[in-house]
Short mmCIF file of C-alpha atoms in Angstrom, two decimals:
data_model
loop_
_atom_site.label_atom_id
_atom_site.label_comp_id
_atom_site.label_asym_id
_atom_site.label_seq_id
_atom_site.Cartn_x
_atom_site.Cartn_y
_atom_site.Cartn_z
CA MET A 1 22.14 14.37 -80.37
CA LYS A 2 19.28 13.76 -77.96
CA ALA A 3 19.58 11.23 -75.16
CA ALA A 4 17.75 10.15 -72.03
CA ALA A 5 19.84 10.82 -68.95
CA VAL A 6 19.60 9.97 -65.26
CA SER A 7 21.23 12.88 -63.46
CA GLU A 8 20.19 11.82 -59.96
CA PRO A 9 18.31 8.79 -58.61
CA GLY A 10 14.76 8.75 -59.95
CA LYS A 11 15.21 11.78 -62.21
CA ILE A 12 14.95 11.19 -65.98
CA GLU A 13 15.68 13.99 -68.43
CA ILE A 14 16.01 14.29 -72.20
CA VAL A 15 19.21 16.19 -72.90
CA GLU A 16 21.27 17.35 -75.84
CA LYS A 17 24.88 16.21 -75.93
CA GLN A 18 27.72 15.62 -78.34
CA VAL A 19 27.65 12.48 -80.45
CA PRO A 20 30.27 10.22 -78.81
CA GLU A 21 33.50 9.22 -80.54
CA PRO A 22 34.19 5.47 -80.64
CA ALA A 23 37.39 4.24 -78.99
CA GLU A 24 39.80 2.07 -80.98
CA ASP A 25 37.94 -1.13 -80.06
CA GLU A 26 34.43 0.35 -80.36
CA VAL A 27 31.86 1.24 -82.99
CA LEU A 28 29.47 4.18 -83.19
CA ILE A 29 25.84 3.10 -83.59
CA LYS A 30 22.91 5.09 -84.90
CA VAL A 31 20.11 3.68 -82.73
CA GLU A 32 16.94 2.47 -84.48
CA ALA A 33 15.10 0.90 -81.53
CA SER A 34 15.81 0.60 -77.82
CA SER A 35 13.55 -1.53 -75.65
CA ILE A 36 12.80 -0.69 -72.03
CA CYS A 37 13.55 -3.48 -69.57
CA HIS A 38 12.56 -3.70 -65.91
CA SER A 39 16.31 -3.79 -65.20
CA ASP A 40 16.44 -0.13 -66.27
CA VAL A 41 15.46 0.43 -62.65
CA PHE A 42 19.05 -0.34 -61.63
CA THR A 43 20.12 2.76 -63.57
CA VAL A 44 17.13 5.04 -63.02
CA GLU A 45 17.22 4.51 -59.25
CA ALA A 46 21.04 4.19 -59.13
CA GLN A 47 20.70 0.87 -57.32
CA ARG A 48 24.06 -0.62 -58.29
CA PRO A 49 27.20 0.26 -56.29
CA GLY A 50 29.63 2.50 -58.11
CA ILE A 51 27.21 3.76 -60.76
CA GLU A 52 28.35 7.13 -62.08
CA LEU A 53 25.72 9.73 -62.93
CA PRO A 54 24.67 11.16 -65.30
CA ILE A 55 24.23 8.07 -67.46
CA THR A 56 21.95 6.96 -70.28
CA PRO A 57 19.98 3.73 -69.61
CA GLY A 58 19.02 1.08 -72.16
CA HIS A 59 20.41 -2.40 -72.83
CA GLU A 60 18.08 -3.80 -75.51
CA VAL A 61 19.41 -1.92 -78.51
CA ILE A 62 19.25 -2.32 -82.29
CA GLY A 63 20.98 0.07 -84.65
CA GLU A 64 23.31 0.62 -87.58
CA ILE A 65 27.09 0.92 -87.39
CA VAL A 66 28.05 4.35 -88.74
CA ARG A 67 31.70 4.54 -87.67
CA LEU A 68 34.42 2.05 -86.76
CA GLY A 69 37.24 2.37 -84.25
CA ASP A 70 40.74 1.89 -85.64
CA GLU A 71 41.06 -1.65 -84.21
CA VAL A 72 37.68 -2.93 -85.46
CA SER A 73 38.09 -5.19 -88.50
CA ASN A 74 35.34 -7.79 -88.08
CA TRP A 75 32.42 -5.38 -88.57
CA SER A 76 31.54 -2.91 -91.30
CA GLU A 77 29.78 0.43 -91.54
CA GLY A 78 26.15 -0.04 -92.52
CA GLU A 79 25.74 -3.37 -90.69
CA ARG A 80 22.71 -3.65 -88.40
CA ILE A 81 23.65 -4.93 -84.99
CA GLY A 82 22.22 -5.54 -81.54
CA VAL A 83 23.67 -4.77 -78.11
CA GLY A 84 22.42 -6.31 -74.88
CA TRP A 85 23.14 -6.20 -71.15
CA HIS A 86 26.63 -7.60 -71.66
CA GLY A 87 28.67 -4.63 -72.82
CA GLY A 88 32.08 -6.24 -73.06
CA HIS A 89 34.65 -8.33 -71.22
CA CYS A 90 38.37 -8.12 -70.44
CA PHE A 91 39.52 -11.43 -72.02
CA GLU A 92 42.13 -11.72 -69.24
CA CYS A 93 40.47 -12.62 -65.91
CA GLU A 94 40.06 -16.24 -64.84
CA GLN A 95 36.40 -16.34 -65.89
CA CYS A 96 37.24 -15.00 -69.36
CA ARG A 97 40.07 -17.53 -69.70
CA GLN A 98 37.45 -20.23 -69.09
CA GLY A 99 35.12 -18.71 -71.68
CA ASN A 100 32.63 -17.46 -69.07
CA PHE A 101 32.41 -13.98 -70.54
CA LEU A 102 29.16 -13.16 -68.78
CA GLN A 103 30.95 -13.72 -65.45
CA CYS A 104 33.89 -11.50 -66.39
CA GLU A 105 35.33 -9.89 -63.29
CA ASN A 106 35.66 -6.61 -65.21
CA GLN A 107 32.45 -6.84 -67.21
CA GLU A 108 30.95 -3.77 -68.83
CA VAL A 109 27.16 -3.45 -68.57
CA THR A 110 25.30 -1.49 -71.24
CA GLY A 111 23.34 1.36 -69.71
CA LEU A 112 24.88 0.80 -66.28
CA THR A 113 28.67 1.08 -66.46
CA ARG A 114 28.54 2.82 -69.83
CA ASP A 115 25.93 4.84 -71.70
CA GLY A 116 23.15 2.72 -73.16
CA GLY A 117 20.75 2.86 -76.05
CA HIS A 118 18.03 5.34 -75.04
CA ALA A 119 19.76 7.89 -77.25
CA GLU A 120 20.09 8.72 -80.91
CA TYR A 121 23.68 7.44 -80.94
CA MET A 122 25.77 5.22 -78.68
CA THR A 123 29.13 3.47 -78.72
CA ALA A 124 29.68 -0.22 -78.05
CA ARG A 125 32.68 -2.48 -77.79
CA LYS A 126 33.27 -4.79 -80.73
CA GLU A 127 32.91 -7.99 -78.67
CA ALA A 128 29.44 -6.87 -77.50
CA LEU A 129 27.86 -6.82 -80.98
CA ALA A 130 25.36 -9.29 -82.44
CA ALA A 131 24.38 -9.39 -86.12
CA VAL A 132 20.67 -8.86 -86.79
CA PRO A 133 18.89 -10.99 -89.45
CA ASP A 134 17.52 -8.93 -92.32
CA ASP A 135 13.94 -10.11 -91.84
CA LEU A 136 13.72 -8.92 -88.22
CA GLU A 137 12.38 -5.39 -87.81
CA SER A 138 14.38 -3.36 -85.31
CA VAL A 139 11.39 -2.90 -82.98
CA ASP A 140 10.86 -6.68 -82.95
CA ALA A 141 14.54 -7.45 -82.45
CA ALA A 142 15.23 -5.04 -79.58
CA PRO A 143 13.39 -7.00 -76.81
CA MET A 144 15.37 -10.11 -77.77
CA MET A 145 18.54 -8.43 -76.49
CA CYS A 146 17.54 -9.10 -72.88
CA ALA A 147 14.04 -10.53 -72.40
CA GLY A 148 14.53 -12.83 -75.37
CA VAL A 149 18.04 -14.05 -74.71
CA THR A 150 17.31 -14.56 -71.01
CA THR A 151 14.44 -16.99 -71.64
CA PHE A 152 15.95 -18.62 -74.72
CA ASN A 153 19.32 -19.11 -73.05
CA ALA A 154 17.82 -20.44 -69.82
CA LEU A 155 15.78 -23.06 -71.69
CA ARG A 156 18.61 -24.29 -73.87
CA HIS A 157 20.94 -24.70 -70.90
CA THR A 158 18.57 -27.13 -69.18
CA ASP A 159 18.52 -30.86 -69.92
CA ALA A 160 15.11 -30.68 -71.64
CA ARG A 161 14.78 -32.54 -74.92
CA PRO A 162 12.08 -32.30 -77.62
CA GLY A 163 8.89 -33.86 -76.30
CA ASP A 164 9.70 -33.14 -72.65
CA LEU A 165 7.14 -31.27 -70.57
CA VAL A 166 8.27 -27.67 -70.08
CA ALA A 167 6.20 -25.16 -68.11
CA VAL A 168 6.55 -21.39 -68.29
CA VAL A 169 5.31 -19.48 -65.24
CA GLY A 170 4.02 -16.02 -66.11
CA ILE A 171 2.83 -14.69 -69.47
CA GLY A 172 4.36 -11.23 -69.34
CA GLY A 173 7.37 -9.48 -70.82
CA LEU A 174 9.61 -12.54 -70.40
CA GLY A 175 7.03 -15.30 -70.31
CA HIS A 176 5.25 -14.52 -73.58
CA LEU A 177 8.60 -15.03 -75.30
CA GLY A 178 9.44 -18.08 -73.18
CA VAL A 179 6.25 -19.86 -74.26
CA GLN A 180 7.10 -19.23 -77.91
CA TYR A 181 10.67 -20.49 -77.51
CA ALA A 182 9.53 -23.60 -75.65
CA SER A 183 6.89 -24.43 -78.23
CA GLU A 184 9.14 -23.83 -81.23
CA ALA A 185 11.93 -25.88 -79.64
CA GLY A 186 9.65 -28.92 -79.65
CA TYR A 187 8.74 -29.12 -75.97
CA GLU A 188 5.28 -30.06 -74.72
CA THR A 189 4.61 -26.57 -73.44
CA VAL A 190 2.54 -25.50 -70.43
CA ALA A 191 1.66 -21.86 -69.87
CA ILE A 192 0.98 -21.01 -66.22
CA SER A 193 -0.63 -17.71 -65.31
CA HIS A 194 -2.47 -16.20 -62.36
CA SER A 195 -4.73 -14.46 -64.89
CA ALA A 196 -7.47 -16.65 -66.28
CA ASP A 197 -8.04 -14.23 -69.15
CA LYS A 198 -4.63 -15.10 -70.60
CA GLU A 199 -5.66 -18.65 -71.44
CA GLU A 200 -6.55 -17.99 -75.07
CA TYR A 201 -3.41 -15.92 -75.53
CA GLY A 202 -1.29 -18.70 -74.04
CA TYR A 203 -2.58 -21.11 -76.66
CA GLU A 204 -2.00 -18.51 -79.39
CA LEU A 205 1.63 -18.33 -78.31
CA GLY A 206 1.97 -22.07 -78.83
CA ALA A 207 1.17 -23.62 -75.45
CA ASP A 208 -0.24 -27.15 -75.41
CA HIS A 209 -1.74 -26.70 -71.93
CA PHE A 210 -2.80 -23.79 -69.76
CA ILE A 211 -2.92 -23.74 -65.96
CA ASP A 212 -4.78 -20.99 -64.13
CA SER A 213 -2.81 -20.79 -60.88
CA SER A 214 -5.49 -18.58 -59.31
CA ALA A 215 -8.03 -21.41 -59.55
CA GLU A 216 -5.98 -24.59 -59.05
CA ASP A 217 -2.75 -25.82 -57.49
CA PRO A 218 -0.19 -25.52 -60.32
CA ALA A 219 2.07 -28.20 -58.85
CA GLN A 220 -0.78 -30.71 -58.72
CA ALA A 221 -1.87 -29.78 -62.23
CA LEU A 222 1.66 -30.39 -63.49
CA LYS A 223 1.76 -33.74 -61.70
CA GLU A 224 -1.45 -34.74 -63.47
CA LEU A 225 0.32 -34.03 -66.77
CA GLY A 226 3.15 -36.33 -65.73
CA GLY A 227 5.39 -33.80 -64.01
CA ALA A 228 7.48 -31.04 -65.55
CA ASP A 229 11.00 -31.73 -66.74
CA VAL A 230 11.66 -27.99 -66.67
CA ILE A 231 9.75 -25.11 -65.10
CA LEU A 232 10.87 -21.69 -66.33
CA CYS A 233 9.84 -19.07 -63.77
CA THR A 234 9.55 -15.65 -65.40
CA ALA A 235 7.11 -13.99 -62.98
CA PRO A 236 9.03 -11.97 -60.33
CA VAL A 237 6.84 -13.24 -57.49
CA ALA A 238 8.20 -15.54 -54.77
CA GLU A 239 4.91 -17.40 -54.34
CA SER A 240 4.76 -18.26 -58.03
CA ILE A 241 8.11 -20.03 -57.70
CA GLU A 242 7.31 -21.72 -54.40
CA ASN A 243 4.01 -23.11 -55.68
CA VAL A 244 5.41 -25.01 -58.67
CA VAL A 245 8.39 -26.86 -57.19
CA GLY A 246 6.15 -29.78 -56.20
CA GLY A 247 5.22 -30.23 -59.87
CA LEU A 248 8.65 -31.41 -60.98
CA ALA A 249 9.16 -34.75 -62.67
CA THR A 250 12.05 -36.97 -61.60
CA ASN A 251 15.34 -35.10 -62.17
CA GLY A 252 13.33 -31.99 -63.07
CA GLU A 253 14.61 -28.45 -62.82
CA VAL A 254 13.14 -25.10 -61.87
CA SER A 255 15.00 -22.38 -63.77
CA VAL A 256 14.42 -18.91 -62.35
CA VAL A 257 14.87 -15.80 -64.51
CA GLY A 258 12.31 -13.45 -62.90
CA VAL A 259 13.76 -11.91 -59.74
CA PRO A 260 11.25 -11.54 -56.87
CA GLY A 261 11.65 -8.75 -54.37
CA GLU A 262 11.65 -11.16 -51.45
CA GLU A 263 13.25 -14.47 -50.48
CA ILE A 264 11.61 -17.71 -51.55
CA SER A 265 10.78 -20.61 -49.27
CA VAL A 266 10.91 -24.12 -50.73
CA ASN A 267 9.80 -27.48 -49.32
CA VAL A 268 13.03 -29.44 -49.51
CA MET A 269 11.10 -32.73 -49.54
CA ASP A 270 9.74 -31.72 -52.96
CA LEU A 271 13.31 -31.52 -54.22
CA ILE A 272 14.43 -34.71 -52.50
CA GLY A 273 11.40 -36.63 -53.73
CA SER A 274 11.95 -35.63 -57.35
CA ARG A 275 15.75 -35.42 -57.22
CA GLY A 276 14.98 -31.96 -58.52
CA LYS A 277 16.93 -28.75 -58.47
CA ILE A 278 16.45 -25.00 -58.62
CA SER A 279 18.79 -22.94 -60.76
CA GLY A 280 19.09 -19.35 -61.90
CA TRP A 281 20.03 -17.93 -65.25
CA SER A 282 21.13 -14.51 -66.36
CA THR A 283 21.06 -12.97 -69.82
CA GLY A 284 23.81 -13.79 -72.35
CA HIS A 285 26.86 -12.51 -74.18
CA ALA A 286 26.94 -11.31 -77.79
CA ARG A 287 26.96 -14.76 -79.40
CA ASP A 288 24.01 -15.79 -77.23
CA ASN A 289 22.21 -12.64 -78.36
CA GLN A 290 22.86 -13.49 -81.99
CA ASP A 291 21.67 -17.08 -81.51
CA THR A 292 18.45 -15.70 -80.02
CA LEU A 293 17.92 -13.35 -82.95
CA GLU A 294 18.59 -16.10 -85.48
CA PHE A 295 16.21 -18.54 -83.79
CA GLY A 296 13.57 -15.82 -83.58
CA SER A 297 13.99 -15.18 -87.28
CA LEU A 298 13.92 -18.89 -88.16
CA ARG A 299 10.74 -19.62 -86.20
CA GLU A 300 9.05 -16.21 -86.60
CA ILE A 301 9.08 -15.49 -82.87
CA ARG A 302 8.14 -11.93 -82.04
CA ALA A 303 7.65 -9.84 -78.91
CA GLU A 304 4.42 -7.96 -78.42
CA THR A 305 5.46 -4.31 -78.25
CA GLU A 306 4.21 -0.79 -77.65
CA THR A 307 6.33 1.97 -79.21
CA PHE A 308 7.23 5.42 -77.90
CA ASP A 309 9.33 8.40 -79.00
CA LEU A 310 12.52 9.21 -77.11
CA ASP A 311 10.83 12.27 -75.59
CA GLN A 312 8.33 9.87 -74.01
CA TYR A 313 10.93 7.72 -72.24
CA ALA A 314 9.93 8.79 -68.71
CA LYS A 315 6.27 8.08 -69.49
CA ALA A 316 7.12 4.73 -71.05
CA TYR A 317 9.35 3.79 -68.11
CA ASP A 318 6.57 4.57 -65.62
CA LYS A 319 4.04 2.54 -67.65
CA MET A 320 6.46 -0.39 -67.71
CA MET A 321 7.06 -0.21 -63.96
CA ASP A 322 3.30 -0.05 -63.35
CA GLY A 323 2.71 -3.13 -65.51
CA GLU A 324 0.62 -1.18 -68.01
CA VAL A 325 2.59 -2.15 -71.12
CA ARG A 326 1.76 -5.31 -73.03
CA PHE A 327 4.42 -6.52 -73.07
CA ARG A 328 7.61 -4.65 -74.07
CA ALA A 329 7.90 -0.86 -74.36
CA VAL A 330 10.22 0.12 -77.20
CA ILE A 331 11.64 3.54 -78.05
CA GLU A 332 11.60 3.85 -81.84
CA PHE A 333 13.84 6.37 -83.58
#
């Protein structure tokens, strides 16, 4: 088979290798689509401690099960499944015993601790699989395995209720999905962008309001709307987080999913005055992934994608890192 491989930090190659054999608790997947996430940088640049090279990146994967390990009884050959960042858990550590599988002390990470989906075939552990609704095309479903589940999961773990004012900061790879999830969940949705030319697109995604943060103070604009019960920060820019905290309603929450490259500075009086809080949220485990897919199917939520062949992975990765893809780059097989 052909696979993308990182043999040394920053070096991406397309190689030929043997199709892997699934272990007893794994399945073999014929990959149909594998989306490129900014977090691929952890693999491509070998930024995580203990990463073993060579390794194949990719943690937004959709494919078909073509072989089962001997201990896999809850899945069948021919089923279409998704695999995300969470590549498996041990079931035995204290976090697993509490049901916090994403915090497993021995967690596997797809494309980081084990080969990922930028390949014609991959293996995955049975507890890492999510069923894909029939009406979701593989290219549409792949970005939901990380970008989708991250925004969907973050929103549904806040205290927001239908009708509450929810703002999404950034209309990019994460944010354009976040606006759709917020709108379809019944929130009064505000799209906030530093790009004035995204206003029309924000409304097309389902936003009820648009704030151009390059032309006005977003916190003040949110206050004029009554204050935000939740602000989902998807843009990985410290200033974009700092500038919206003052727009919280009483007991409001800033939920951060976009990771800036620098520390953020927050006026604590803004938090004290609103009894507000700032939280962070990471992706999700397999059931979270499946919930995201099912909600996307139910409400016809789709990512905006640009497709590439596997041989073009290095090109696609560079375009993604340079912000030239609108909005998710997907390798289609």
